[in-house]
Amino acid sequence: MENLRDLYQEVILDHNRNPRNFRKMEKPDGFAHGNNPLCGDQIDIYLKIRDGIVEDVSFDGMGCAICTASASMMTLALKRKTEQEATALFESFHHCLTEDEPHPEDVPLGKLEVLAGVKEYPVRVKCATLAWHTFLAALKHRQDSISTE
Amino acid sequence: MSGAAPYDVTARRLDFPILGRSVHGQPLVYLDNAASSQHPRQVIDAVGHFYEHSYSNIHRGVHLLSQEATLAYETGRLAARGLLNAACSHEVVFTSGATASINLVAQSYARPRLKAGDEILITHMEHHSNIVPWQMVCEQTGAVLKVVPINDSGELEMDAFEQLLNERTRLVSVVHVSNALGTVNPVERIVELAHEQGVPVLLDGAQAVPHLPVDVQALDCDFYVFSGHKIYGPTGIGVLYGKEALLNAMPPYQGGGDMILSVSFKGTTYNNLPYKFEAGTPNIAGAVGLGAAIEYVQSIGLDAIAAHEHELLRYATERLKEIKGLRIVGEAANKAGLISFVLDRVHPHDIGTILDSQGIAIRTGHHCAQPVMERYGVPATARASFALYNTRNEVDALVEGIRKVIGMFE
Ligand SMILES: Cc1ncc(COP(=O)(O)O)c(C=O)c1O
């Protein structure tokens, strides 16, 4: 029970209760639908890109607390990032959740750091990364559906 | 039952070594029995003893071990015959599980008979394994899959069933006990109605055989399937029961060794039942383990098990209903020992993780029954399912655990 607080930190519960940028977007430049068939999480990601920079990103859908909080925090972290910076941030975030040692090229995670507790719950890593995978799909293919399975 | 000894759950728990372990520093409370049940010492020992003393391939050797292994394998079949009260043991085909059994019927019984426009009738509460094999055979033949709706409490709409059953219906395939809702379906009536139209019926008994007595002759169903691992036996072994005449009229499903009497390049003579459907070396130790599991269950008595689990279900339903913001999904009048539920504002996945940290194993997700989830407008549910070794104290632990989940999300 004690360790659980590392997973369900107050910040995470807050993002789950009041997700930021939780809205559909009219005429997005990029859109993707992500789903995790294992638990029924469904997420839509909307993007506005200008000159290679993420101008706006929002999400919509239904997921567990980890999935929703991660999506919410991701939208904040991505704003004004270049596509390269966004990809690098995802890679570093992913390393943080799945690997013991940081990689030399990892960039600072800032507020995303609170999700590091997910590492202790390997079955929940997909919950925390669903929004990110969906974001990358929105960036790349613009109109695709993606699945974590 | 007058004079029957009271059900001794403490003694039963001692039969299951795994129940003694702890999880995250807490005693294990195992409530994921509908996914797979645990194994009593009797099953573990039977499999171990078989490997240590009698293991060999079956049906082939003249040597002693092969004879012993064949006997042990066939003893498992006799046990399965007894469990289902099949008329004869060659109506009991060993498969790898309920899924394989349904696929066998779809491909070997249905496929050769189906024409474009024919109909297969299933229900809205089927496990994916009783949906997808029919979708596949419909795609192959141009037949159409029809689905009987369910009402808000999770019961089949029998009026709709009668209407959907018509002269184009070639097979009815229905779950006996729903793994997502706990509903016990009125299978006697279903078989009766289908037979009035001359339509054969397959019953998916994966969630039924561990929890209630089943008699395929009394039911008069044409096919009945189940998996060993949900009735305290090993994985990778299951049963297809089929009426002899139907099985005899079906072509083999897979070709290979053991399913033939003689092979030449001019032609091959297929073996008799049940071997015609058991191509290749089967799961021999699995059949031994399943036999031991059935013997174990019968030594306690399915009536006694059913009564114990019903009492747990009644108690758990009452206690869970005390929790504000908890909704039970599936409230059929006739239910077996499992409860699907959702909480306001807490996703089932989070419920699962937080209960796990307290040593409580439940299932969260769509339970391979996505149409059921969609019917009740939920992405997933949390599900607690009971077995012969669960206790009231464990129900109390579950209730306490859920209160902690809610506390955390307040
Ligand atoms: C009702 C029902 N049918 C079929 C199956 C499939 O069983 P198996 O995966 O052992 O083949 C299950 C398993 O969850 C089930 O609950």
Coordinates of C-alpha atoms and ligand atoms in Angstrom, one line a residue:
Chain A
M1 CA 0.0 0.0 0.0
E2 CA 2.8 2.4 0.9
N3 CA 4.7 2.0 -2.4
L4 CA 1.4 2.7 -4.2
R5 CA 1.8 6.3 -3.3
D6 CA 4.8 6.4 -5.7
L7 CA 2.5 5.4 -8.5
Y8 CA -0.6 7.4 -7.5
Q9 CA 1.1 10.6 -6.5
E10 CA -1.1 13.6 -5.8
V11 CA 0.0 15.3 -9.0
I12 CA -1.1 12.3 -11.0
L13 CA -4.4 12.1 -9.2
D14 CA -4.9 15.8 -9.9
H15 CA -4.2 15.4 -13.6
N16 CA -6.6 12.5 -13.6
R17 CA -9.4 14.5 -12.0
N18 CA -8.8 17.6 -14.0
P19 CA -7.0 16.6 -17.2
R20 CA -5.5 19.6 -19.1
N21 CA -6.1 20.1 -22.8
F22 CA -8.9 17.6 -22.6
R23 CA -10.8 18.6 -25.7
K24 CA -11.4 17.8 -29.3
M25 CA -9.8 20.1 -31.8
E26 CA -11.3 21.6 -35.0
K27 CA -9.2 20.9 -38.1
P28 CA -6.1 19.5 -36.5
D29 CA -2.9 19.1 -38.6
G30 CA -2.4 15.7 -37.1
F31 CA -4.8 13.2 -35.5
A32 CA -4.5 9.6 -34.3
H33 CA -6.6 7.2 -32.3
G34 CA -4.8 5.0 -29.8
N35 CA -6.2 2.0 -28.0
N36 CA -5.0 -0.5 -25.5
P37 CA -7.2 -3.6 -26.0
L38 CA -5.9 -5.1 -22.7
C39 CA -7.7 -2.6 -20.5
G40 CA -10.0 -0.8 -22.9
D41 CA -8.1 2.6 -22.8
Q42 CA -9.0 4.7 -25.8
I43 CA -7.3 8.0 -26.6
D44 CA -7.6 10.5 -29.5
I45 CA -4.7 12.9 -29.9
Y46 CA -5.1 16.2 -31.9
L47 CA -2.1 18.3 -33.0
K48 CA -1.4 21.7 -34.5
I49 CA 2.0 22.1 -36.0
R50 CA 3.5 25.3 -37.3
D51 CA 7.0 25.5 -38.9
G52 CA 7.9 22.1 -37.3
I53 CA 6.8 23.3 -33.9
V54 CA 4.0 21.8 -31.8
E55 CA 1.7 24.7 -31.4
D56 CA -1.1 22.9 -29.7
V57 CA -1.9 19.4 -28.6
S58 CA -5.0 18.1 -27.0
F59 CA -6.6 14.8 -26.2
D60 CA -9.9 13.1 -25.7
G61 CA -11.0 9.6 -24.7
M62 CA -11.3 7.3 -21.7
G63 CA -8.6 5.6 -19.8
C64 CA -7.3 4.7 -16.3
A65 CA -5.7 7.3 -14.0
I66 CA -2.2 6.6 -15.3
C67 CA -3.2 6.8 -18.9
T68 CA -5.2 10.0 -18.4
A69 CA -2.7 11.8 -16.2
S70 CA 0.2 10.8 -18.6
A71 CA -1.8 12.2 -21.5
S72 CA -2.6 15.4 -19.7
M73 CA 1.0 16.0 -18.6
M74 CA 2.2 15.1 -22.1
T75 CA 0.1 17.9 -23.7
L76 CA 1.8 20.4 -21.3
A77 CA 5.3 19.1 -21.9
L78 CA 5.0 19.1 -25.7
K79 CA 3.9 22.6 -26.3
R80 CA 6.4 24.7 -28.3
K81 CA 8.7 21.7 -28.8
T82 CA 10.1 21.0 -32.2
E83 CA 9.3 17.6 -33.7
Q84 CA 12.8 16.4 -32.8
E85 CA 12.6 17.7 -29.3
A86 CA 9.3 15.9 -28.9
T87 CA 10.6 12.6 -30.1
A88 CA 13.7 12.9 -27.9
L89 CA 11.4 13.6 -24.9
F90 CA 9.4 10.5 -25.7
E91 CA 12.5 8.4 -25.9
S92 CA 13.8 9.7 -22.6
F93 CA 10.5 9.2 -21.0
H94 CA 10.3 5.6 -22.3
H95 CA 13.8 4.8 -21.0
C96 CA 12.8 6.2 -17.6
L97 CA 9.9 3.8 -17.4
T98 CA 11.5 0.7 -18.8
E99 CA 15.3 0.8 -18.0
D100 CA 17.4 1.0 -14.9
E101 CA 20.2 3.2 -16.3
P102 CA 19.5 6.5 -18.1
H103 CA 20.9 6.8 -21.7
P104 CA 23.6 9.4 -22.4
E105 CA 21.4 11.2 -24.9
D106 CA 18.4 11.4 -22.5
V107 CA 17.0 14.9 -22.0
P108 CA 15.6 16.2 -18.7
L109 CA 12.0 15.1 -18.1
G110 CA 10.9 18.0 -15.9
K111 CA 7.4 17.4 -14.5
L112 CA 7.1 14.1 -16.3
E113 CA 9.4 12.8 -13.7
V114 CA 6.5 12.0 -11.3
L115 CA 5.5 9.2 -13.6
A116 CA 8.8 7.4 -13.0
G117 CA 7.0 5.3 -10.3
V118 CA 5.2 3.4 -13.1
K119 CA 8.5 1.6 -13.7
E120 CA 7.7 -0.6 -10.7
Y121 CA 4.5 -1.7 -12.4
P122 CA 5.5 -3.2 -15.7
V123 CA 2.0 -4.0 -16.7
R124 CA 1.1 -0.3 -16.4
V125 CA 3.9 1.0 -18.7
K126 CA 1.5 0.7 -21.6
C127 CA -1.0 2.9 -19.8
A128 CA 1.6 5.6 -19.3
T129 CA 2.9 5.5 -22.9
L130 CA -0.3 5.1 -24.8
A131 CA -0.8 8.9 -25.3
W132 CA 2.8 9.2 -26.4
H133 CA 2.6 6.4 -29.0
T134 CA -0.6 8.0 -30.2
F135 CA 1.1 11.4 -30.4
L136 CA 3.9 10.0 -32.5
A137 CA 1.4 8.3 -34.8
A138 CA -0.4 11.6 -35.2
L139 CA 2.9 13.3 -36.0
K140 CA 3.9 10.7 -38.5
H141 CA 0.9 9.4 -40.3
R142 CA -1.5 12.1 -39.5
Q143 CA -4.7 10.0 -39.9
D144 CA -3.9 6.5 -38.5
S145 CA -5.1 4.4 -35.7
I146 CA -2.6 2.8 -33.4
S147 CA -2.6 0.0 -30.9
T148 CA -0.2 -0.9 -28.1
E149 CA -0.7 -4.6 -28.6
Chain B
M1 CA -29.3 -32.6 2.0
S2 CA -30.0 -33.9 5.5
G3 CA -27.1 -35.1 7.6
A4 CA -24.4 -33.7 5.2
A5 CA -21.3 -32.6 6.9
P6 CA -20.9 -28.8 6.9
Y7 CA -18.6 -27.5 4.1
D8 CA -15.1 -27.4 5.5
V9 CA -13.4 -24.5 3.6
T10 CA -10.4 -24.5 5.9
A11 CA -9.6 -28.1 5.0
R12 CA -10.1 -27.4 1.3
R13 CA -7.7 -24.4 1.4
L14 CA -5.0 -26.7 2.7
D15 CA -5.3 -28.8 -0.4
F16 CA -4.1 -25.8 -2.5
P17 CA -0.4 -25.0 -1.7
I18 CA -0.4 -21.7 -3.5
L19 CA -3.0 -20.3 -1.2
G20 CA -0.3 -20.3 1.5
R21 CA 1.9 -17.7 -0.2
S22 CA 1.9 -14.0 0.3
V23 CA 1.7 -11.2 -2.4
H24 CA 3.3 -7.8 -1.7
G25 CA 3.7 -8.9 1.9
Q26 CA -0.1 -9.7 2.3
P27 CA -1.8 -13.0 2.3
L28 CA -2.9 -13.9 -1.2
V29 CA -6.7 -13.4 -1.8
Y30 CA -7.2 -15.1 -5.1
L31 CA -10.4 -14.0 -6.8
D32 CA -9.5 -14.5 -10.4
N33 CA -10.8 -18.0 -10.7
A34 CA -12.9 -17.4 -13.8
A35 CA -9.6 -16.6 -15.7
S36 CA -7.9 -19.7 -14.3
S37 CA -8.3 -21.6 -11.0
Q38 CA -5.5 -22.9 -8.8
H39 CA -4.4 -26.5 -8.4
P40 CA -4.9 -28.8 -5.4
R41 CA -2.0 -31.0 -4.2
Q42 CA -4.0 -34.0 -5.7
V43 CA -3.6 -32.6 -9.2
I44 CA 0.0 -31.5 -8.8
D45 CA 1.0 -34.9 -7.4
A46 CA -0.9 -36.8 -10.0
V47 CA 1.0 -35.0 -12.8
G48 CA 4.3 -35.3 -10.9
H49 CA 3.7 -39.0 -10.3
F50 CA 2.9 -39.6 -13.9
Y51 CA 6.1 -37.9 -15.1
E52 CA 8.1 -39.8 -12.5
H53 CA 6.7 -43.2 -13.0
S54 CA 4.7 -43.7 -16.1
Y55 CA 5.5 -41.1 -18.7
S56 CA 5.7 -42.3 -22.3
N57 CA 3.9 -41.7 -25.6
I58 CA 0.5 -43.4 -25.8
H59 CA -1.3 -45.8 -28.1
R60 CA 2.0 -46.8 -29.9
G61 CA 4.3 -48.7 -27.7
V62 CA 4.2 -52.4 -26.8
H63 CA 6.4 -51.5 -23.8
L64 CA 5.0 -51.2 -20.3
L65 CA 5.4 -47.5 -19.9
S66 CA 3.4 -46.8 -23.1
Q67 CA 0.7 -49.1 -21.8
E68 CA 0.6 -47.3 -18.4
A69 CA 0.6 -43.9 -20.1
T70 CA -2.2 -44.9 -22.4
L71 CA -4.2 -46.2 -19.4
A72 CA -3.6 -42.9 -17.5
Y73 CA -4.6 -40.8 -20.5
E74 CA -7.8 -42.9 -21.0
T75 CA -8.6 -42.7 -17.3
G76 CA -8.7 -39.0 -17.7
R77 CA -11.2 -39.4 -20.5
L78 CA -13.3 -41.7 -18.3
A79 CA -13.3 -39.0 -15.6
A80 CA -14.5 -36.4 -18.1
R81 CA -17.2 -38.7 -19.3
G82 CA -18.3 -39.1 -15.7
L83 CA -18.2 -35.3 -15.1
L84 CA -20.5 -34.6 -18.1
N85 CA -22.5 -37.9 -17.8
A86 CA -21.8 -38.6 -21.5
A87 CA -23.3 -41.8 -22.8
C88 CA -20.0 -43.2 -23.8
S89 CA -16.3 -42.2 -23.4
H90 CA -15.7 -42.0 -27.2
E91 CA -18.0 -39.0 -27.3
V92 CA -15.3 -37.2 -25.2
V93 CA -12.6 -35.7 -27.5
F94 CA -9.5 -34.2 -25.8
T95 CA -8.6 -30.8 -27.2
S96 CA -6.3 -28.0 -26.0
G97 CA -9.3 -26.2 -24.4
A98 CA -12.7 -24.7 -24.9
T99 CA -11.4 -22.4 -27.7
A100 CA -10.0 -25.4 -29.7
S101 CA -13.2 -27.4 -29.2
I102 CA -15.4 -24.6 -30.6
N103 CA -13.1 -24.1 -33.6
L104 CA -13.2 -27.9 -34.2
V105 CA -17.0 -27.8 -34.4
A106 CA -17.0 -24.6 -36.5
Q107 CA -14.6 -26.1 -39.1
S108 CA -15.6 -29.7 -39.0
Y109 CA -19.3 -29.7 -38.3
A110 CA -20.5 -26.3 -39.5
R111 CA -18.3 -25.4 -42.4
P112 CA -19.1 -28.4 -44.7
R113 CA -22.8 -27.9 -44.1
L114 CA -23.2 -24.2 -44.4
K115 CA -24.4 -22.4 -47.5
A116 CA -24.7 -18.7 -48.2
G117 CA -27.7 -17.3 -46.3
D118 CA -27.7 -20.0 -43.6
E119 CA -27.6 -18.7 -40.1
I120 CA -25.6 -19.4 -36.9
L121 CA -27.2 -18.1 -33.7
I122 CA -25.1 -17.0 -30.8
T123 CA -25.8 -14.4 -28.0
H124 CA -24.6 -11.0 -27.0
M125 CA -22.9 -12.4 -23.9
E126 CA -20.4 -14.8 -25.6
H127 CA -16.7 -15.0 -24.9
H128 CA -14.7 -14.0 -28.0
S129 CA -13.9 -17.7 -28.4
N130 CA -17.6 -18.3 -29.1
I131 CA -17.8 -15.4 -31.6
V132 CA -14.7 -15.4 -33.7
P133 CA -14.8 -19.0 -34.9
W134 CA -18.3 -18.4 -36.2
Q135 CA -17.4 -15.2 -37.9
M136 CA -14.6 -17.1 -39.6
V137 CA -16.8 -19.9 -40.8
C138 CA -19.4 -17.3 -41.9
E139 CA -16.7 -15.6 -43.9
Q140 CA -15.7 -18.9 -45.5
T141 CA -19.3 -19.9 -46.4
G142 CA -21.4 -16.8 -46.8
A143 CA -23.5 -17.8 -43.8
V144 CA -24.7 -15.1 -41.4
L145 CA -24.1 -14.7 -37.7
K146 CA -27.2 -13.8 -35.7
V147 CA -27.0 -12.5 -32.1
V148 CA -29.6 -12.9 -29.4
P149 CA -29.8 -9.6 -27.3
I150 CA -29.6 -9.4 -23.5
N151 CA -31.6 -7.3 -21.1
D152 CA -30.3 -4.7 -18.6
S153 CA -29.8 -7.3 -15.8
G154 CA -27.7 -9.5 -18.1
E155 CA -30.3 -12.2 -19.1
L156 CA -31.0 -13.5 -22.5
E157 CA -34.1 -12.1 -24.2
M158 CA -35.8 -15.4 -24.8
D159 CA -38.6 -13.9 -26.9
A160 CA -35.9 -12.6 -29.3
F161 CA -34.2 -16.0 -29.2
E162 CA -37.4 -17.7 -30.4
Q163 CA -37.9 -15.1 -33.1
L164 CA -34.3 -15.4 -34.3
L165 CA -34.5 -19.2 -34.4
N166 CA -35.9 -20.0 -37.9
E167 CA -35.6 -22.4 -40.8
R168 CA -32.3 -20.9 -41.9
T169 CA -30.7 -21.5 -38.5
R170 CA -28.1 -24.3 -38.8
L171 CA -26.6 -24.2 -35.3
V172 CA -27.1 -22.5 -32.0
S173 CA -24.0 -21.8 -29.9
V174 CA -24.6 -20.4 -26.4
V175 CA -22.5 -19.9 -23.3
H176 CA -23.8 -21.9 -20.3
V177 CA -22.5 -19.5 -17.7
S178 CA -21.2 -16.1 -18.8
N179 CA -17.7 -15.2 -17.8
A180 CA -18.4 -11.5 -17.9
L181 CA -21.8 -11.3 -16.1
G182 CA -22.1 -14.6 -14.2
T183 CA -25.5 -15.3 -15.8
V184 CA -26.5 -18.9 -15.8
N185 CA -28.5 -19.3 -19.1
P186 CA -31.7 -21.4 -19.4
V187 CA -29.9 -24.0 -21.4
E188 CA -32.5 -26.7 -21.1
R189 CA -35.1 -24.4 -22.6
I190 CA -32.7 -23.3 -25.3
V191 CA -32.0 -26.8 -26.4
E192 CA -35.7 -27.7 -26.3
L193 CA -36.6 -24.7 -28.5
A194 CA -33.7 -25.3 -30.9
H195 CA -34.5 -29.0 -31.2
E196 CA -38.2 -28.2 -32.0
Q197 CA -36.7 -26.6 -35.1
G198 CA -34.3 -29.5 -35.7
V199 CA -31.3 -27.2 -34.9
P200 CA -28.3 -28.7 -33.0
V201 CA -26.9 -26.8 -30.0
L202 CA -23.4 -26.2 -28.7
L203 CA -23.0 -25.2 -25.1
D204 CA -19.9 -23.4 -23.9
G205 CA -19.4 -24.8 -20.5
A206 CA -16.0 -23.2 -19.7
Q207 CA -17.5 -21.4 -16.7
A208 CA -20.1 -23.9 -15.8
V209 CA -18.4 -27.2 -15.1
P210 CA -16.4 -25.9 -12.2
H211 CA -19.5 -24.5 -10.5
L212 CA -22.5 -26.7 -11.1
P213 CA -23.4 -30.3 -12.0
V214 CA -23.7 -30.8 -15.8
D215 CA -25.5 -33.7 -17.4
V216 CA -25.2 -33.6 -21.2
Q217 CA -27.8 -36.4 -21.6
A218 CA -30.4 -34.7 -19.5
L219 CA -29.6 -31.4 -21.3
D220 CA -29.7 -33.3 -24.6
C221 CA -27.2 -30.8 -26.0
D222 CA -25.4 -31.8 -29.2
F223 CA -21.9 -30.4 -28.3
Y224 CA -20.5 -29.3 -24.9
V225 CA -17.1 -27.8 -24.5
F226 CA -14.9 -26.8 -21.5
S227 CA -11.3 -26.2 -20.5
G228 CA -9.3 -28.0 -17.8
H229 CA -7.6 -25.0 -16.3
K230 CA -10.8 -23.5 -15.0
I231 CA -11.7 -26.6 -13.1
Y232 CA -8.5 -26.9 -11.1
G233 CA -6.7 -28.8 -13.8
P234 CA -3.8 -28.0 -16.1
T235 CA -3.8 -25.6 -19.1
G236 CA -3.6 -26.9 -22.6
I237 CA -6.2 -29.6 -22.1
G238 CA -9.9 -29.4 -22.6
V239 CA -12.9 -31.4 -23.9
L240 CA -15.2 -31.5 -26.8
Y241 CA -18.3 -33.6 -26.0
G242 CA -20.3 -34.5 -29.1
K243 CA -23.2 -36.9 -29.7
E244 CA -21.8 -40.0 -31.4
A245 CA -23.8 -39.7 -34.5
L246 CA -22.8 -36.1 -35.1
L247 CA -19.1 -36.8 -34.4
N248 CA -19.2 -39.8 -36.7
A249 CA -20.6 -37.7 -39.5
M250 CA -17.9 -35.1 -39.2
P251 CA -14.7 -35.1 -41.2
P252 CA -11.4 -35.0 -39.2
Y253 CA -10.3 -31.5 -38.2
Q254 CA -6.6 -32.0 -38.4
G255 CA -4.6 -34.8 -40.2
G256 CA -1.7 -36.6 -38.7
G257 CA -0.7 -39.5 -36.5
D258 CA -3.1 -41.3 -34.3
M259 CA -6.2 -40.1 -36.2
I260 CA -5.8 -42.8 -38.8
L261 CA -6.3 -46.5 -39.1
S262 CA -4.1 -46.9 -42.1
V263 CA -2.3 -44.5 -44.5
S264 CA -1.3 -45.1 -48.0
F265 CA -0.7 -42.7 -50.9
K266 CA -3.9 -44.1 -52.5
G267 CA -5.9 -43.1 -49.5
T268 CA -6.3 -43.1 -45.8
T269 CA -8.8 -44.7 -43.4
Y270 CA -9.6 -42.5 -40.5
N271 CA -9.5 -43.9 -37.0
N272 CA -12.6 -44.4 -34.8
L273 CA -14.0 -41.9 -32.3
P274 CA -12.6 -40.1 -30.4
Y275 CA -9.1 -40.6 -32.0
K276 CA -10.3 -39.3 -35.4
F277 CA -10.2 -35.9 -33.8
E278 CA -7.0 -36.3 -31.8
A279 CA -4.3 -36.0 -34.4
G280 CA -0.7 -36.0 -33.2
T281 CA 0.7 -36.6 -29.7
P282 CA -1.8 -35.1 -27.3
N283 CA -1.3 -33.4 -24.0
I284 CA -0.9 -36.7 -22.1
A285 CA 0.0 -35.3 -18.7
G286 CA -2.7 -32.7 -19.1
A287 CA -5.3 -35.4 -19.4
V288 CA -3.9 -37.1 -16.3
G289 CA -4.1 -33.8 -14.4
L290 CA -7.6 -33.1 -15.7
G291 CA -8.7 -36.6 -14.6
A292 CA -7.2 -35.9 -11.1
A293 CA -8.9 -32.5 -11.0
I294 CA -12.3 -34.0 -11.8
E295 CA -11.8 -36.7 -9.2
Y296 CA -11.0 -34.0 -6.7
V297 CA -14.1 -31.9 -7.5
Q298 CA -16.3 -35.0 -7.4
S299 CA -14.9 -36.1 -4.0
I300 CA -16.2 -32.8 -2.6
G301 CA -19.3 -32.8 -4.7
L302 CA -20.5 -30.3 -7.2
D303 CA -23.7 -29.6 -5.2
A304 CA -21.7 -28.8 -2.1
I305 CA -19.3 -26.5 -4.2
A306 CA -22.2 -24.8 -5.8
A307 CA -23.9 -24.2 -2.5
H308 CA -20.7 -22.8 -1.0
E309 CA -20.1 -20.5 -3.9
H310 CA -23.7 -19.3 -4.0
E311 CA -23.5 -18.3 -0.4
L312 CA -20.3 -16.4 -1.2
L313 CA -22.0 -14.7 -4.1
R314 CA -24.9 -13.7 -2.0
Y315 CA -22.7 -12.3 0.8
A316 CA -20.4 -10.5 -1.6
T317 CA -23.3 -9.0 -3.6
E318 CA -24.8 -7.7 -0.3
R319 CA -21.5 -6.2 0.9
L320 CA -20.5 -4.7 -2.4
K321 CA -23.9 -3.0 -2.7
E322 CA -23.1 -1.2 0.6
I323 CA -20.3 0.7 -1.2
K324 CA -21.4 4.1 -2.6
G325 CA -20.5 4.6 -6.2
L326 CA -20.1 0.9 -7.0
R327 CA -22.3 -0.6 -9.7
I328 CA -22.6 -4.3 -10.3
V329 CA -22.7 -5.2 -14.0
G330 CA -24.9 -8.3 -14.5
E331 CA -27.7 -9.0 -12.0
A332 CA -29.4 -12.0 -13.5
A333 CA -31.7 -13.9 -11.2
N334 CA -29.8 -17.0 -11.8
K335 CA -26.1 -16.3 -11.4
A336 CA -22.9 -18.3 -10.7
G337 CA -20.1 -17.1 -8.4
L338 CA -18.7 -14.1 -10.1
I339 CA -19.3 -10.4 -9.8
S340 CA -18.4 -7.7 -12.4
F341 CA -18.4 -4.2 -11.1
V342 CA -17.4 -0.6 -11.9
L343 CA -16.7 2.4 -9.6
D344 CA -17.6 6.0 -10.3
R345 CA -14.5 7.9 -11.3
V346 CA -12.1 5.0 -10.9
H347 CA -11.0 3.0 -13.9
P348 CA -11.0 -0.8 -13.4
H349 CA -7.3 -0.9 -14.2
D350 CA -6.5 1.3 -11.3
I351 CA -8.8 -0.8 -9.0
G352 CA -6.8 -3.9 -10.1
T353 CA -3.4 -2.4 -9.3
I354 CA -4.5 -1.0 -5.9
L355 CA -6.1 -4.3 -4.9
D356 CA -3.1 -6.2 -6.0
S357 CA -0.9 -4.1 -3.7
Q358 CA -3.1 -5.5 -0.9
G359 CA -2.6 -9.1 -2.1
I360 CA -6.0 -9.3 -3.8
A361 CA -6.0 -10.8 -7.3
I362 CA -9.0 -9.8 -9.4
R363 CA -9.5 -9.4 -13.2
T364 CA -9.9 -6.1 -14.9
G365 CA -10.6 -5.5 -18.5
H366 CA -13.1 -6.6 -21.1
H367 CA -12.8 -10.3 -20.1
C368 CA -12.7 -11.3 -23.8
A369 CA -16.3 -10.2 -24.1
Q370 CA -16.1 -6.7 -25.7
P371 CA -19.7 -6.9 -27.0
V372 CA -20.8 -7.2 -23.3
M373 CA -18.8 -4.1 -22.3
E374 CA -20.3 -2.2 -25.2
R375 CA -23.8 -3.3 -24.2
Y376 CA -23.4 -1.8 -20.8
G377 CA -21.5 1.3 -21.9
V378 CA -18.3 0.6 -20.0
P379 CA -14.8 0.2 -21.4
A380 CA -14.0 -2.5 -18.9
T381 CA -15.1 -3.9 -15.5
A382 CA -13.4 -5.3 -12.4
R383 CA -14.4 -8.9 -11.8
A384 CA -14.1 -11.0 -8.6
S385 CA -14.8 -14.7 -9.3
F386 CA -15.1 -17.4 -6.6
A387 CA -13.9 -20.9 -6.3
L388 CA -14.4 -23.7 -3.8
Y389 CA -11.6 -22.4 -1.6
N390 CA -12.7 -18.8 -1.2
T391 CA -14.0 -17.5 2.1
R392 CA -16.2 -14.8 3.6
N393 CA -13.1 -13.3 5.1
E394 CA -11.7 -12.9 1.6
V395 CA -14.9 -11.1 0.6
D396 CA -14.4 -8.8 3.5
A397 CA -10.8 -8.2 2.4
L398 CA -12.2 -7.3 -1.1
V399 CA -14.7 -4.9 0.4
E400 CA -12.0 -3.2 2.6
G401 CA -9.7 -3.1 -0.4
I402 CA -12.3 -1.3 -2.6
R403 CA -12.9 1.2 0.2
K404 CA -9.1 2.0 0.1
V405 CA -9.3 2.4 -3.6
I406 CA -12.1 4.9 -3.3
G407 CA -10.2 6.7 -0.4
M408 CA -7.2 7.1 -2.6
F409 CA -9.2 8.7 -5.4
E410 CA -11.3 11.0 -3.2
Ligands
LIG1 C1 -17.2 -18.6 -21.2 C2 -15.8 -18.9 -21.8 N1 -15.7 -19.6 -22.9 C3 -14.5 -19.9 -23.5 C4 -13.3 -19.6 -22.8 C5 -12.1 -19.9 -23.5 O1 -11.3 -20.8 -22.7 P1 -9.8 -21.2 -23.2 O2 -9.1 -19.9 -23.3 O3 -9.4 -22.0 -22.0 O4 -9.9 -21.9 -24.5 C6 -13.4 -18.9 -21.6 C7 -12.1 -18.5 -21.0 O5 -12.1 -17.4 -20.4 C8 -14.7 -18.6 -21.1 O6 -14.8 -17.9 -19.9

